[in-house]
PDB file of N, CA and C in Angstrom:
ATOM      1  N   MET A1124      -3.292  15.514  -4.697  1.00  0.00           N
ATOM      2  CA  MET A1124      -2.070  16.019  -4.137  1.00  0.00           C
ATOM      3  C   MET A1124      -1.250  16.588  -5.287  1.00  0.00           C
ATOM      4  N   SER A1125      -0.756  17.793  -5.090  1.00  0.00           N
ATOM      5  CA  SER A1125       0.063  18.395  -6.130  1.00  0.00           C
ATOM      6  C   SER A1125       1.408  17.673  -6.194  1.00  0.00           C
ATOM      7  N   PRO A1126       2.065  17.737  -7.356  1.00  0.00           N
ATOM      8  CA  PRO A1126       3.380  17.091  -7.441  1.00  0.00           C
ATOM      9  C   PRO A1126       4.353  17.605  -6.381  1.00  0.00           C
ATOM     10  N   ALA A1127       4.280  18.915  -6.070  1.00  0.00           N
ATOM     11  CA  ALA A1127       5.177  19.468  -5.055  1.00  0.00           C
ATOM     12  C   ALA A1127       4.864  18.893  -3.676  1.00  0.00           C
ATOM     13  N   ALA A1128       3.569  18.761  -3.358  1.00  0.00           N
ATOM     14  CA  ALA A1128       3.183  18.196  -2.064  1.00  0.00           C
ATOM     15  C   ALA A1128       3.579  16.729  -1.974  1.00  0.00           C
ATOM     16  N   ALA A1129       3.417  16.002  -3.077  1.00  0.00           N
ATOM     17  CA  ALA A1129       3.801  14.590  -3.086  1.00  0.00           C
ATOM     18  C   ALA A1129       5.303  14.441  -2.912  1.00  0.00           C
ATOM     19  N   LEU A1130       6.063  15.346  -3.532  1.00  0.00           N
ATOM     20  CA  LEU A1130       7.513  15.303  -3.377  1.00  0.00           C
ATOM     21  C   LEU A1130       7.887  15.553  -1.920  1.00  0.00           C
ATOM     22  N   ALA A1131       7.240  16.534  -1.287  1.00  0.00           N
ATOM     23  CA  ALA A1131       7.519  16.815   0.120  1.00  0.00           C
ATOM     24  C   ALA A1131       7.166  15.608   0.981  1.00  0.00           C
ATOM     25  N   TYR A1132       6.035  14.967   0.682  1.00  0.00           N
ATOM     26  CA  TYR A1132       5.627  13.759   1.408  1.00  0.00           C
ATOM     27  C   TYR A1132       6.679  12.671   1.237  1.00  0.00           C
ATOM     28  N   SER A1133       7.143  12.500   0.007  1.00  0.00           N
ATOM     29  CA  SER A1133       8.126  11.467  -0.282  1.00  0.00           C
ATOM     30  C   SER A1133       9.448  11.766   0.417  1.00  0.00           C
ATOM     31  N   GLU A1134       9.886  13.020   0.364  1.00  0.00           N
ATOM     32  CA  GLU A1134      11.145  13.382   1.006  1.00  0.00           C
ATOM     33  C   GLU A1134      11.060  13.171   2.507  1.00  0.00           C
ATOM     34  N   LYS A1135       9.937  13.533   3.106  1.00  0.00           N
ATOM     35  CA  LYS A1135       9.765  13.346   4.540  1.00  0.00           C
ATOM     36  C   LYS A1135       9.774  11.863   4.884  1.00  0.00           C
ATOM     37  N   ARG A1136       9.126  11.067   4.049  1.00  0.00           N
ATOM     38  CA  ARG A1136       8.995   9.646   4.338  1.00  0.00           C
ATOM     39  C   ARG A1136      10.315   8.904   4.155  1.00  0.00           C
ATOM     40  N   HIS A1137      11.087   9.262   3.152  1.00  0.00           N
ATOM     41  CA  HIS A1137      12.317   8.523   2.849  1.00  0.00           C
ATOM     42  C   HIS A1137      13.591   9.284   3.179  1.00  0.00           C
ATOM     43  N   HIS A1138      13.477  10.479   3.754  1.00  0.00           N
ATOM     44  CA  HIS A1138      14.649  11.272   4.106  1.00  0.00           C
ATOM     45  C   HIS A1138      15.592  11.419   2.911  1.00  0.00           C
ATOM     46  N   VAL A1139      15.040  11.860   1.799  1.00  0.00           N
ATOM     47  CA  VAL A1139      15.837  11.996   0.581  1.00  0.00           C
ATOM     48  C   VAL A1139      16.915  13.045   0.805  1.00  0.00           C
ATOM     49  N   ALA A1140      18.117  12.716   0.431  1.00  0.00           N
ATOM     50  CA  ALA A1140      19.257  13.601   0.636  1.00  0.00           C
ATOM     51  C   ALA A1140      19.678  14.241  -0.675  1.00  0.00           C
ATOM     52  N   GLY A1141      19.008  15.313  -1.083  1.00  0.00           N
ATOM     53  CA  GLY A1141      19.370  16.141  -2.225  1.00  0.00           C
ATOM     54  C   GLY A1141      19.574  15.425  -3.539  1.00  0.00           C
ATOM     55  N   GLY A1142      19.826  16.201  -4.600  1.00  0.00           N
ATOM     56  CA  GLY A1142      20.207  15.706  -5.904  1.00  0.00           C
ATOM     57  C   GLY A1142      19.186  14.850  -6.612  1.00  0.00           C
ATOM     58  N   GLN A1143      18.369  15.478  -7.445  1.00  0.00           N
ATOM     59  CA  GLN A1143      17.424  14.712  -8.247  1.00  0.00           C
ATOM     60  C   GLN A1143      17.744  14.919  -9.717  1.00  0.00           C
ATOM     61  N   ALA A1144      17.699  13.843 -10.474  1.00  0.00           N
ATOM     62  CA  ALA A1144      17.916  13.915 -11.911  1.00  0.00           C
ATOM     63  C   ALA A1144      16.893  13.025 -12.585  1.00  0.00           C
ATOM     64  N   ALA A1145      16.168  13.564 -13.537  1.00  0.00           N
ATOM     65  CA  ALA A1145      15.175  12.803 -14.305  1.00  0.00           C
ATOM     66  C   ALA A1145      14.163  12.102 -13.409  1.00  0.00           C
ATOM     67  N   GLY A1146      13.748  12.785 -12.330  1.00  0.00           N
ATOM     68  CA  GLY A1146      12.713  12.238 -11.466  1.00  0.00           C
ATOM     69  C   GLY A1146      13.173  11.127 -10.544  1.00  0.00           C
ATOM     70  N   MET A1147      14.462  10.863 -10.477  1.00  0.00           N
ATOM     71  CA  MET A1147      14.954   9.793  -9.602  1.00  0.00           C
ATOM     72  C   MET A1147      15.755  10.418  -8.473  1.00  0.00           C
ATOM     73  N   SER A1148      15.700   9.795  -7.334  1.00  0.00           N
ATOM     74  CA  SER A1148      16.478  10.273  -6.197  1.00  0.00           C
ATOM     75  C   SER A1148      17.039   9.088  -5.432  1.00  0.00           C
ATOM     76  N   GLN A1149      18.067   9.352  -4.689  1.00  0.00           N
ATOM     77  CA  GLN A1149      18.721   8.319  -3.884  1.00  0.00           C
ATOM     78  C   GLN A1149      18.581   8.727  -2.428  1.00  0.00           C
ATOM     79  N   ALA A1150      18.052   7.863  -1.587  1.00  0.00           N
ATOM     80  CA  ALA A1150      17.882   8.155  -0.167  1.00  0.00           C
ATOM     81  C   ALA A1150      19.115   7.706   0.604  1.00  0.00           C
ATOM     82  N   GLN A1151      19.231   8.180   1.818  1.00  0.00           N
ATOM     83  CA  GLN A1151      20.387   7.850   2.642  1.00  0.00           C
ATOM     84  C   GLN A1151      20.509   6.354   2.871  1.00  0.00           C
ATOM     85  N   GLY A1152      19.390   5.644   2.995  1.00  0.00           N
ATOM     86  CA  GLY A1152      19.408   4.208   3.234  1.00  0.00           C
ATOM     87  C   GLY A1152      19.542   3.419   1.953  1.00  0.00           C
ATOM     88  N   ALA A1153      20.070   4.001   0.900  1.00  0.00           N
ATOM     89  CA  ALA A1153      20.302   3.368  -0.391  1.00  0.00           C
ATOM     90  C   ALA A1153      19.011   3.006  -1.119  1.00  0.00           C
ATOM     91  N   ALA A1154      17.901   3.671  -0.798  1.00  0.00           N
ATOM     92  CA  ALA A1154      16.653   3.443  -1.528  1.00  0.00           C
ATOM     93  C   ALA A1154      16.613   4.382  -2.731  1.00  0.00           C
ATOM     94  N   MET A1155      16.117   3.881  -3.833  1.00  0.00           N
ATOM     95  CA  MET A1155      15.999   4.663  -5.054  1.00  0.00           C
ATOM     96  C   MET A1155      14.516   4.842  -5.335  1.00  0.00           C
ATOM     97  N   GLU A1156      14.131   5.989  -5.895  1.00  0.00           N
ATOM     98  CA  GLU A1156      12.733   6.175  -6.259  1.00  0.00           C
ATOM     99  C   GLU A1156      12.597   7.011  -7.522  1.00  0.00           C
ATOM    100  N   ARG A1157      11.451   6.876  -8.159  1.00  0.00           N
ATOM    101  CA  ARG A1157      11.127   7.648  -9.358  1.00  0.00           C
ATOM    102  C   ARG A1157       9.705   8.151  -9.215  1.00  0.00           C
ATOM    103  N   GLN A1158       9.477   9.407  -9.588  1.00  0.00           N
ATOM    104  CA  GLN A1158       8.150  10.005  -9.531  1.00  0.00           C
ATOM    105  C   GLN A1158       7.708  10.368 -10.936  1.00  0.00           C
ATOM    106  N   PHE A1159       6.437  10.111 -11.223  1.00  0.00           N
ATOM    107  CA  PHE A1159       5.882  10.490 -12.519  1.00  0.00           C
ATOM    108  C   PHE A1159       4.369  10.564 -12.414  1.00  0.00           C
ATOM    109  N   GLU A1160       3.745  11.250 -13.382  1.00  0.00           N
ATOM    110  CA  GLU A1160       2.290  11.313 -13.443  1.00  0.00           C
ATOM    111  C   GLU A1160       1.797  10.322 -14.483  1.00  0.00           C
ATOM    112  N   TYR A1161       0.689   9.641 -14.151  1.00  0.00           N
ATOM    113  CA  TYR A1161       0.105   8.665 -15.069  1.00  0.00           C
ATOM    114  C   TYR A1161      -1.394   8.607 -14.812  1.00  0.00           C
ATOM    115  N   GLY A1162      -2.194   8.850 -15.829  1.00  0.00           N
ATOM    116  CA  GLY A1162      -3.645   8.738 -15.729  1.00  0.00           C
ATOM    117  C   GLY A1162      -4.270   9.648 -14.688  1.00  0.00           C
ATOM    118  N   GLY A1163      -3.706  10.825 -14.473  1.00  0.00           N
ATOM    119  CA  GLY A1163      -4.240  11.750 -13.481  1.00  0.00           C
ATOM    120  C   GLY A1163      -3.775  11.476 -12.065  1.00  0.00           C
ATOM    121  N   TYR A1164      -2.822  10.595 -11.912  1.00  0.00           N
ATOM    122  CA  TYR A1164      -2.284  10.256 -10.593  1.00  0.00           C
ATOM    123  C   TYR A1164      -0.791  10.528 -10.556  1.00  0.00           C
ATOM    124  N   LEU A1165      -0.302  10.853  -9.380  1.00  0.00           N
ATOM    125  CA  LEU A1165       1.131  10.976  -9.161  1.00  0.00           C
ATOM    126  C   LEU A1165       1.608   9.655  -8.580  1.00  0.00           C
ATOM    127  N   VAL A1166       2.584   9.049  -9.218  1.00  0.00           N
ATOM    128  CA  VAL A1166       3.110   7.749  -8.795  1.00  0.00           C
ATOM    129  C   VAL A1166       4.523   7.942  -8.250  1.00  0.00           C
ATOM    130  N   VAL A1167       4.778   7.370  -7.088  1.00  0.00           N
ATOM    131  CA  VAL A1167       6.128   7.321  -6.531  1.00  0.00           C
ATOM    132  C   VAL A1167       6.488   5.845  -6.424  1.00  0.00           C
ATOM    133  N   ALA A1168       7.428   5.413  -7.256  1.00  0.00           N
ATOM    134  CA  ALA A1168       7.886   4.018  -7.267  1.00  0.00           C
ATOM    135  C   ALA A1168       9.245   3.974  -6.578  1.00  0.00           C
ATOM    136  N   SER A1169       9.375   3.118  -5.570  1.00  0.00           N
ATOM    137  CA  SER A1169      10.594   3.068  -4.759  1.00  0.00           C
ATOM    138  C   SER A1169      11.183   1.667  -4.707  1.00  0.00           C
ATOM    139  N   ALA A1170      12.487   1.619  -4.489  1.00  0.00           N
ATOM    140  CA  ALA A1170      13.187   0.362  -4.208  1.00  0.00           C
ATOM    141  C   ALA A1170      13.598   0.411  -2.744  1.00  0.00           C
ATOM    142  N   VAL A1171      13.074  -0.514  -1.954  1.00  0.00           N
ATOM    143  CA  VAL A1171      13.354  -0.558  -0.523  1.00  0.00           C
ATOM    144  C   VAL A1171      14.202  -1.798  -0.243  1.00  0.00           C
ATOM    145  N   PRO A1172      15.363  -1.636   0.406  1.00  0.00           N
ATOM    146  CA  PRO A1172      16.213  -2.800   0.685  1.00  0.00           C
ATOM    147  C   PRO A1172      15.484  -3.860   1.513  1.00  0.00           C
ATOM    148  N   ASN A1173      15.659  -5.116   1.126  1.00  0.00           N
ATOM    149  CA  ASN A1173      15.100  -6.266   1.852  1.00  0.00           C
ATOM    150  C   ASN A1173      16.135  -6.783   2.840  1.00  0.00           C
ATOM    151  N   ALA A1174      15.692  -7.231   3.993  1.00  0.00           N
ATOM    152  CA  ALA A1174      16.607  -7.817   4.973  1.00  0.00           C
ATOM    153  C   ALA A1174      17.242  -9.094   4.427  1.00  0.00           C
ATOM    154  N   ALA A1175      16.514  -9.815   3.579  1.00  0.00           N
ATOM    155  CA  ALA A1175      17.001 -11.079   3.014  1.00  0.00           C
ATOM    156  C   ALA A1175      17.875 -10.870   1.781  1.00  0.00           C
ATOM    157  N   GLY A1176      18.089  -9.634   1.386  1.00  0.00           N
ATOM    158  CA  GLY A1176      18.859  -9.330   0.186  1.00  0.00           C
ATOM    159  C   GLY A1176      17.945  -8.899  -0.939  1.00  0.00           C
ATOM    160  N   GLY A1177      18.471  -8.148  -1.862  1.00  0.00           N
ATOM    161  CA  GLY A1177      17.658  -7.634  -2.950  1.00  0.00           C
ATOM    162  C   GLY A1177      16.834  -6.442  -2.492  1.00  0.00           C
ATOM    163  N   PHE A1178      15.809  -6.120  -3.281  1.00  0.00           N
ATOM    164  CA  PHE A1178      15.003  -4.938  -3.022  1.00  0.00           C
ATOM    165  C   PHE A1178      13.534  -5.238  -3.268  1.00  0.00           C
ATOM    166  N   ALA A1179      12.676  -4.571  -2.517  1.00  0.00           N
ATOM    167  CA  ALA A1179      11.232  -4.660  -2.734  1.00  0.00           C
ATOM    168  C   ALA A1179      10.805  -3.427  -3.513  1.00  0.00           C
ATOM    169  N   GLY A1180       9.966  -3.621  -4.518  1.00  0.00           N
ATOM    170  CA  GLY A1180       9.405  -2.506  -5.267  1.00  0.00           C
ATOM    171  C   GLY A1180       8.157  -2.019  -4.554  1.00  0.00           C
ATOM    172  N   GLN A1181       8.156  -0.765  -4.128  1.00  0.00           N
ATOM    173  CA  GLN A1181       7.013  -0.196  -3.416  1.00  0.00           C
ATOM    174  C   GLN A1181       6.423   0.913  -4.264  1.00  0.00           C
ATOM    175  N   MET A1182       5.096   0.988  -4.315  1.00  0.00           N
ATOM    176  CA  MET A1182       4.455   2.061  -5.065  1.00  0.00           C
ATOM    177  C   MET A1182       3.493   2.811  -4.165  1.00  0.00           C
ATOM    178  N   ARG A1183       3.477   4.133  -4.346  1.00  0.00           N
ATOM    179  CA  ARG A1183       2.514   4.998  -3.686  1.00  0.00           C
ATOM    180  C   ARG A1183       1.864   5.822  -4.783  1.00  0.00           C
ATOM    181  N   ILE A1184       0.542   5.839  -4.787  1.00  0.00           N
ATOM    182  CA  ILE A1184      -0.198   6.546  -5.828  1.00  0.00           C
ATOM    183  C   ILE A1184      -1.093   7.567  -5.153  1.00  0.00           C
ATOM    184  N   ALA A1185      -1.043   8.810  -5.624  1.00  0.00           N
ATOM    185  CA  ALA A1185      -1.869   9.882  -5.073  1.00  0.00           C
ATOM    186  C   ALA A1185      -2.514  10.646  -6.215  1.00  0.00           C
ATOM    187  N   ASP A1186      -3.622  11.289  -5.934  1.00  0.00           N
ATOM    188  CA  ASP A1186      -4.302  12.117  -6.927  1.00  0.00           C
ATOM    189  C   ASP A1186      -3.389  13.285  -7.286  1.00  0.00           C
ATOM    190  N   ALA A1187      -3.182  13.531  -8.554  1.00  0.00           N
ATOM    191  CA  ALA A1187      -2.283  14.597  -8.999  1.00  0.00           C
ATOM    192  C   ALA A1187      -2.989  15.945  -9.101  1.00  0.00           C
ATOM    193  N   PHE A1188      -4.266  16.017  -8.768  1.00  0.00           N
ATOM    194  CA  PHE A1188      -5.030  17.246  -8.974  1.00  0.00           C
ATOM    195  C   PHE A1188      -5.456  17.920  -7.681  1.00  0.00           C
ATOM    196  N   GLY A1189      -4.683  17.776  -6.618  1.00  0.00           N
ATOM    197  CA  GLY A1189      -4.926  18.529  -5.406  1.00  0.00           C
ATOM    198  C   GLY A1189      -5.936  17.946  -4.447  1.00  0.00           C
ATOM    199  N   GLU A1190      -6.225  16.674  -4.540  1.00  0.00           N
ATOM    200  CA  GLU A1190      -7.122  16.040  -3.567  1.00  0.00           C
ATOM    201  C   GLU A1190      -6.405  15.968  -2.218  1.00  0.00           C
ATOM    202  N   PRO A1191      -7.073  15.509  -1.172  1.00  0.00           N
ATOM    203  CA  PRO A1191      -6.448  15.485   0.163  1.00  0.00           C
ATOM    204  C   PRO A1191      -5.067  14.829   0.156  1.00  0.00           C
ATOM    205  N   ALA A1192      -4.211  15.353   1.024  1.00  0.00           N
ATOM    206  CA  ALA A1192      -2.825  14.877   1.080  1.00  0.00           C
ATOM    207  C   ALA A1192      -2.743  13.408   1.483  1.00  0.00           C
ATOM    208  N   GLY A1193      -1.656  12.804   1.086  1.00  0.00           N
ATOM    209  CA  GLY A1193      -1.408  11.403   1.418  1.00  0.00           C
ATOM    210  C   GLY A1193      -1.706  10.504   0.244  1.00  0.00           C
ATOM    211  N   PRO A1194      -1.131   9.328   0.259  1.00  0.00           N
ATOM    212  CA  PRO A1194      -1.359   8.406  -0.855  1.00  0.00           C
ATOM    213  C   PRO A1194      -2.782   7.855  -0.837  1.00  0.00           C
ATOM    214  N   THR A1195      -3.333   7.624  -2.026  1.00  0.00           N
ATOM    215  CA  THR A1195      -4.656   7.015  -2.119  1.00  0.00           C
ATOM    216  C   THR A1195      -4.537   5.511  -2.302  1.00  0.00           C
ATOM    217  N   TYR A1196      -3.345   5.053  -2.649  1.00  0.00           N
ATOM    218  CA  TYR A1196      -3.110   3.629  -2.890  1.00  0.00           C
ATOM    219  C   TYR A1196      -1.640   3.370  -2.618  1.00  0.00           C
ATOM    220  N   GLU A1197      -1.352   2.352  -1.854  1.00  0.00           N
ATOM    221  CA  GLU A1197       0.040   2.023  -1.530  1.00  0.00           C
ATOM    222  C   GLU A1197       0.169   0.512  -1.443  1.00  0.00           C
ATOM    223  N   ALA A1198       1.208  -0.034  -2.067  1.00  0.00           N
ATOM    224  CA  ALA A1198       1.389  -1.488  -2.059  1.00  0.00           C
ATOM    225  C   ALA A1198       2.839  -1.841  -2.366  1.00  0.00           C
ATOM    226  N   ILE A1199       3.213  -3.055  -2.002  1.00  0.00           N
ATOM    227  CA  ILE A1199       4.504  -3.625  -2.389  1.00  0.00           C
ATOM    228  C   ILE A1199       4.270  -4.387  -3.686  1.00  0.00           C
ATOM    229  N   ALA A1200       5.067  -4.079  -4.703  1.00  0.00           N
ATOM    230  CA  ALA A1200       4.878  -4.683  -6.022  1.00  0.00           C
ATOM    231  C   ALA A1200       5.549  -6.044  -6.150  1.00  0.00           C
ATOM    232  N   GLY A1201       6.576  -6.296  -5.376  1.00  0.00           N
ATOM    233  CA  GLY A1201       7.300  -7.561  -5.467  1.00  0.00           C
ATOM    234  C   GLY A1201       8.773  -7.349  -5.192  1.00  0.00           C
ATOM    235  N   ASP A1202       9.547  -8.411  -5.309  1.00  0.00           N
ATOM    236  CA  ASP A1202      10.979  -8.370  -5.028  1.00  0.00           C
ATOM    237  C   ASP A1202      11.787  -8.426  -6.313  1.00  0.00           C
ATOM    238  N   ALA A1203      12.962  -7.800  -6.274  1.00  0.00           N
ATOM    239  CA  ALA A1203      13.859  -7.787  -7.425  1.00  0.00           C
ATOM    240  C   ALA A1203      15.302  -7.789  -6.921  1.00  0.00           C
ATOM    241  N   PRO A1204      16.233  -8.228  -7.756  1.00  0.00           N
ATOM    242  CA  PRO A1204      17.628  -8.310  -7.314  1.00  0.00           C
ATOM    243  C   PRO A1204      18.347  -6.956  -7.259  1.00  0.00           C
ATOM    244  N   THR A1205      17.887  -5.963  -8.031  1.00  0.00           N
ATOM    245  CA  THR A1205      18.554  -4.662  -8.062  1.00  0.00           C
ATOM    246  C   THR A1205      17.549  -3.549  -7.799  1.00  0.00           C
ATOM    247  N   GLN A1206      18.066  -2.373  -7.432  1.00  0.00           N
ATOM    248  CA  GLN A1206      17.204  -1.210  -7.208  1.00  0.00           C
ATOM    249  C   GLN A1206      16.451  -0.833  -8.475  1.00  0.00           C
ATOM    250  N   GLU A1207      17.155  -0.815  -9.595  1.00  0.00           N
ATOM    251  CA  GLU A1207      16.541  -0.418 -10.858  1.00  0.00           C
ATOM    252  C   GLU A1207      15.396  -1.352 -11.236  1.00  0.00           C
ATOM    253  N   ALA A1208      15.600  -2.646 -11.028  1.00  0.00           N
ATOM    254  CA  ALA A1208      14.557  -3.624 -11.351  1.00  0.00           C
ATOM    255  C   ALA A1208      13.363  -3.474 -10.415  1.00  0.00           C
ATOM    256  N   ALA A1209      13.611  -3.187  -9.143  1.00  0.00           N
ATOM    257  CA  ALA A1209      12.516  -3.003  -8.186  1.00  0.00           C
ATOM    258  C   ALA A1209      11.690  -1.767  -8.533  1.00  0.00           C
ATOM    259  N   VAL A1210      12.357  -0.677  -8.925  1.00  0.00           N
ATOM    260  CA  VAL A1210      11.640   0.535  -9.327  1.00  0.00           C
ATOM    261  C   VAL A1210      10.822   0.266 -10.588  1.00  0.00           C
ATOM    262  N   ALA A1211      11.407  -0.421 -11.567  1.00  0.00           N
ATOM    263  CA  ALA A1211      10.678  -0.746 -12.801  1.00  0.00           C
ATOM    264  C   ALA A1211       9.465  -1.628 -12.509  1.00  0.00           C
ATOM    265  N   LEU A1212       9.611  -2.585 -11.609  1.00  0.00           N
ATOM    266  CA  LEU A1212       8.497  -3.451 -11.223  1.00  0.00           C
ATOM    267  C   LEU A1212       7.384  -2.636 -10.566  1.00  0.00           C
ATOM    268  N   ALA A1213       7.754  -1.729  -9.676  1.00  0.00           N
ATOM    269  CA  ALA A1213       6.762  -0.879  -9.008  1.00  0.00           C
ATOM    270  C   ALA A1213       6.067   0.044 -10.008  1.00  0.00           C
ATOM    271  N   GLU A1214       6.818   0.597 -10.969  1.00  0.00           N
ATOM    272  CA  GLU A1214       6.213   1.457 -11.995  1.00  0.00           C
ATOM    273  C   GLU A1214       5.179   0.690 -12.807  1.00  0.00           C
ATOM    274  N   ALA A1215       5.550  -0.484 -13.281  1.00  0.00           N
ATOM    275  CA  ALA A1215       4.642  -1.289 -14.110  1.00  0.00           C
ATOM    276  C   ALA A1215       3.405  -1.708 -13.323  1.00  0.00           C
ATOM    277  N   THR A1216       3.590  -2.091 -12.066  1.00  0.00           N
ATOM    278  CA  THR A1216       2.463  -2.504 -11.232  1.00  0.00           C
ATOM    279  C   THR A1216       1.529  -1.329 -10.965  1.00  0.00           C
ATOM    280  N   ALA A1217       2.093  -0.147 -10.750  1.00  0.00           N
ATOM    281  CA  ALA A1217       1.271   1.048 -10.525  1.00  0.00           C
ATOM    282  C   ALA A1217       0.443   1.380 -11.764  1.00  0.00           C
ATOM    283  N   MET A1218       1.059   1.324 -12.940  1.00  0.00           N
ATOM    284  CA  MET A1218       0.322   1.622 -14.174  1.00  0.00           C
ATOM    285  C   MET A1218      -0.789   0.607 -14.411  1.00  0.00           C
ATOM    286  N   ARG A1219      -0.515  -0.664 -14.132  1.00  0.00           N
ATOM    287  CA  ARG A1219      -1.563  -1.694 -14.268  1.00  0.00           C
ATOM    288  C   ARG A1219      -2.711  -1.441 -13.298  1.00  0.00           C
ATOM    289  N   ALA A1220      -2.399  -1.070 -12.055  1.00  0.00           N
ATOM    290  CA  ALA A1220      -3.437  -0.809 -11.052  1.00  0.00           C
ATOM    291  C   ALA A1220      -4.308   0.377 -11.460  1.00  0.00           C
ATOM    292  N   ILE A1221      -3.687   1.420 -11.999  1.00  0.00           N
ATOM    293  CA  ILE A1221      -4.446   2.591 -12.454  1.00  0.00           C
ATOM    294  C   ILE A1221      -5.317   2.215 -13.643  1.00  0.00           C
ATOM    295  N   ASP A1222      -4.747   1.514 -14.620  1.00  0.00           N
ATOM    296  CA  ASP A1222      -5.506   1.108 -15.810  1.00  0.00           C
ATOM    297  C   ASP A1222      -6.667   0.178 -15.466  1.00  0.00           C
ATOM    298  N   ALA A1223      -6.496  -0.664 -14.454  1.00  0.00           N
ATOM    299  CA  ALA A1223      -7.536  -1.623 -14.061  1.00  0.00           C
ATOM    300  C   ALA A1223      -8.610  -0.984 -13.179  1.00  0.00           C
ATOM    301  N   GLY A1224      -8.426   0.279 -12.809  1.00  0.00           N
ATOM    302  CA  GLY A1224      -9.413   0.961 -11.980  1.00  0.00           C
ATOM    303  C   GLY A1224      -9.341   0.599 -10.513  1.00  0.00           C
ATOM    304  N   GLU A1225      -8.220   0.054 -10.070  1.00  0.00           N
ATOM    305  CA  GLU A1225      -8.062  -0.334  -8.667  1.00  0.00           C
ATOM    306  C   GLU A1225      -7.802   0.860  -7.756  1.00  0.00           C
ATOM    307  N   VAL A1226      -7.379   1.981  -8.332  1.00  0.00           N
ATOM    308  CA  VAL A1226      -7.054   3.177  -7.555  1.00  0.00           C
ATOM    309  C   VAL A1226      -8.259   4.102  -7.571  1.00  0.00           C
ATOM    310  N   ARG A1227      -8.703   4.515  -6.412  1.00  0.00           N
ATOM    311  CA  ARG A1227      -9.870   5.411  -6.313  1.00  0.00           C
ATOM    312  C   ARG A1227      -9.460   6.722  -5.706  1.00  0.00           C
TER     313      ARG A1227
END
């Protein structure tokens, strides 16, 4: 999936409301996300509000070289007290999954 296609997928999925700086965006539902390429994959790390409080770190990983659309790997990385911490947790978990060969 090209970075542009992944961005469109992400915007459609999270209803991102404009304004991106340094690969981060803020969604209407107060979700924060960061997009980056790592190891030939496009990673979208998001902070999703938890009903119990805090945020869940969610990661979506897709091929960055134009393979079929949609994520090739998607998982919840864990819970964190802040959006920034949830995004950082999702980023680290995504990089570990790619390095360990868990993403195909």
